[in-house]
């Protein structure tokens, strides 16, 4: 379908990411129990689909993930270095206050 003259084509971005409240509604351990497997699934998707990218918006979950899944550390680091796994935002030295 052709666009009318003078109309721009909008771009819609879908950004796969995850966000947890830390300990706002559940305990931190409860968030880790449900959230860390999400990171593991993201790594599996990244390995299976070379064009896929994923965003972690809270750095405070990186250490617990690597402690519980040490076998994933090399993959995790490689994906970060490739720019396919992005870690943005704070909550390591900046509290997540909503």
mmCIF file of C-alpha atoms in Angstrom:
data_model
loop_
_atom_site.group_PDB
_atom_site.id
_atom_site.type_symbol
_atom_site.label_atom_id
_atom_site.label_comp_id
_atom_site.label_asym_id
_atom_site.label_seq_id
_atom_site.Cartn_x
_atom_site.Cartn_y
_atom_site.Cartn_z
ATOM 1 C CA UNK A 1 0.000 0.000 0.000
ATOM 2 C CA UNK A 2 1.400 3.379 -0.999
ATOM 3 C CA UNK A 3 1.458 6.204 1.480
ATOM 4 C CA UNK A 4 -0.153 9.530 0.771
ATOM 5 C CA UNK A 5 2.334 12.262 -0.194
ATOM 6 C CA UNK A 6 3.703 14.083 2.835
ATOM 7 C CA UNK A 7 2.856 11.312 5.306
ATOM 8 C CA UNK A 8 5.658 9.721 7.198
ATOM 9 C CA UNK A 9 5.815 6.058 8.023
ATOM 10 C CA UNK A 10 5.837 5.476 11.779
ATOM 11 C CA UNK A 11 8.187 2.974 13.336
ATOM 12 C CA UNK A 12 7.097 0.844 16.261
ATOM 13 C CA UNK A 13 9.803 -0.724 18.430
ATOM 14 C CA UNK A 14 9.293 -3.763 20.628
ATOM 15 C CA UNK A 15 11.970 -3.994 23.301
ATOM 16 C CA UNK A 16 12.132 -7.366 25.055
ATOM 17 C CA UNK A 17 12.977 -6.676 28.685
ATOM 18 C CA UNK A 18 12.044 -7.476 32.229
ATOM 19 C CA UNK A 19 11.473 -5.441 35.383
ATOM 20 C CA UNK A 20 10.886 -6.541 38.966
ATOM 21 C CA UNK A 21 9.907 -4.428 41.919
ATOM 22 C CA UNK A 22 12.670 -5.817 44.115
ATOM 23 C CA UNK A 23 10.742 -6.360 47.321
ATOM 24 C CA UNK A 24 7.727 -4.116 46.950
ATOM 25 C CA UNK A 25 4.981 -6.734 46.686
ATOM 26 C CA UNK A 26 6.885 -9.931 47.487
ATOM 27 C CA UNK A 27 10.121 -10.785 49.233
ATOM 28 C CA UNK A 28 13.368 -10.360 47.340
ATOM 29 C CA UNK A 29 13.793 -14.131 47.370
ATOM 30 C CA UNK A 30 10.358 -14.582 45.777
ATOM 31 C CA UNK A 31 11.327 -12.160 43.015
ATOM 32 C CA UNK A 32 14.614 -13.984 42.480
ATOM 33 C CA UNK A 33 12.812 -17.334 42.308
ATOM 34 C CA UNK A 34 10.578 -16.119 39.486
ATOM 35 C CA UNK A 35 12.866 -13.552 37.876
ATOM 36 C CA UNK A 36 16.176 -15.352 37.508
ATOM 37 C CA UNK A 37 14.649 -18.108 35.354
ATOM 38 C CA UNK A 38 13.392 -15.297 33.105
ATOM 39 C CA UNK A 39 17.002 -14.246 32.518
ATOM 40 C CA UNK A 40 17.892 -17.877 31.836
ATOM 41 C CA UNK A 41 15.093 -18.111 29.235
ATOM 42 C CA UNK A 42 16.306 -14.866 27.668
ATOM 43 C CA UNK A 43 19.813 -16.326 27.293
ATOM 44 C CA UNK A 44 18.357 -19.404 25.617
ATOM 45 C CA UNK A 45 16.406 -17.205 23.191
ATOM 46 C CA UNK A 46 19.521 -15.154 22.476
ATOM 47 C CA UNK A 47 21.511 -18.311 21.701
ATOM 48 C CA UNK A 48 18.770 -19.693 19.452
ATOM 49 C CA UNK A 49 18.031 -16.457 17.580
ATOM 50 C CA UNK A 50 21.126 -14.442 16.567
ATOM 51 C CA UNK A 51 19.093 -11.324 15.733
ATOM 52 C CA UNK A 52 17.333 -11.258 19.108
ATOM 53 C CA UNK A 53 18.229 -8.729 21.802
ATOM 54 C CA UNK A 54 17.172 -8.443 25.444
ATOM 55 C CA UNK A 55 17.338 -5.680 28.068
ATOM 56 C CA UNK A 56 17.846 -6.104 31.801
ATOM 57 C CA UNK A 57 16.851 -2.849 33.451
ATOM 58 C CA UNK A 58 18.192 -3.605 36.929
ATOM 59 C CA UNK A 59 21.835 -4.432 37.482
ATOM 60 C CA UNK A 60 21.106 -5.720 41.007
ATOM 61 C CA UNK A 61 19.893 -9.043 39.573
ATOM 62 C CA UNK A 62 23.085 -9.798 37.646
ATOM 63 C CA UNK A 63 25.118 -11.004 40.639
ATOM 64 C CA UNK A 64 22.393 -13.326 42.005
ATOM 65 C CA UNK A 65 21.862 -14.728 38.505
ATOM 66 C CA UNK A 66 25.554 -15.487 38.008
ATOM 67 C CA UNK A 67 25.800 -16.983 41.514
ATOM 68 C CA UNK A 68 22.887 -19.351 40.856
ATOM 69 C CA UNK A 69 23.772 -20.140 37.251
ATOM 70 C CA UNK A 70 27.601 -20.039 37.119
ATOM 71 C CA UNK A 71 27.568 -22.230 34.001
ATOM 72 C CA UNK A 72 25.908 -19.321 32.151
ATOM 73 C CA UNK A 73 28.537 -16.693 33.002
ATOM 74 C CA UNK A 74 30.590 -17.056 29.810
ATOM 75 C CA UNK A 75 27.476 -16.822 27.642
ATOM 76 C CA UNK A 76 26.128 -13.911 29.693
ATOM 77 C CA UNK A 77 29.378 -11.956 29.345
ATOM 78 C CA UNK A 78 29.710 -12.749 25.642
ATOM 79 C CA UNK A 79 26.167 -11.554 24.916
ATOM 80 C CA UNK A 80 26.799 -8.319 26.827
ATOM 81 C CA UNK A 81 30.050 -7.804 24.883
ATOM 82 C CA UNK A 82 28.185 -8.400 21.593
ATOM 83 C CA UNK A 83 25.587 -5.799 22.563
ATOM 84 C CA UNK A 84 22.781 -8.345 22.383
ATOM 85 C CA UNK A 85 22.170 -8.381 26.142
ATOM 86 C CA UNK A 86 21.949 -4.843 27.470
ATOM 87 C CA UNK A 87 22.067 -3.895 31.137
ATOM 88 C CA UNK A 88 20.568 -0.467 31.672
ATOM 89 C CA UNK A 89 19.313 1.533 34.598
ATOM 90 C CA UNK A 90 20.387 1.374 38.162
ATOM 91 C CA UNK A 91 19.398 -0.194 41.453
ATOM 92 C CA UNK A 92 22.891 -1.286 42.415
ATOM 93 C CA UNK A 93 23.808 1.991 44.080
ATOM 94 C CA UNK A 94 20.490 3.651 43.256
ATOM 95 C CA UNK A 95 17.439 2.230 45.010
ATOM 96 C CA UNK A 96 14.446 1.348 42.885
ATOM 97 C CA UNK A 97 11.927 3.746 44.369
ATOM 98 C CA UNK A 98 8.692 3.919 42.455
#
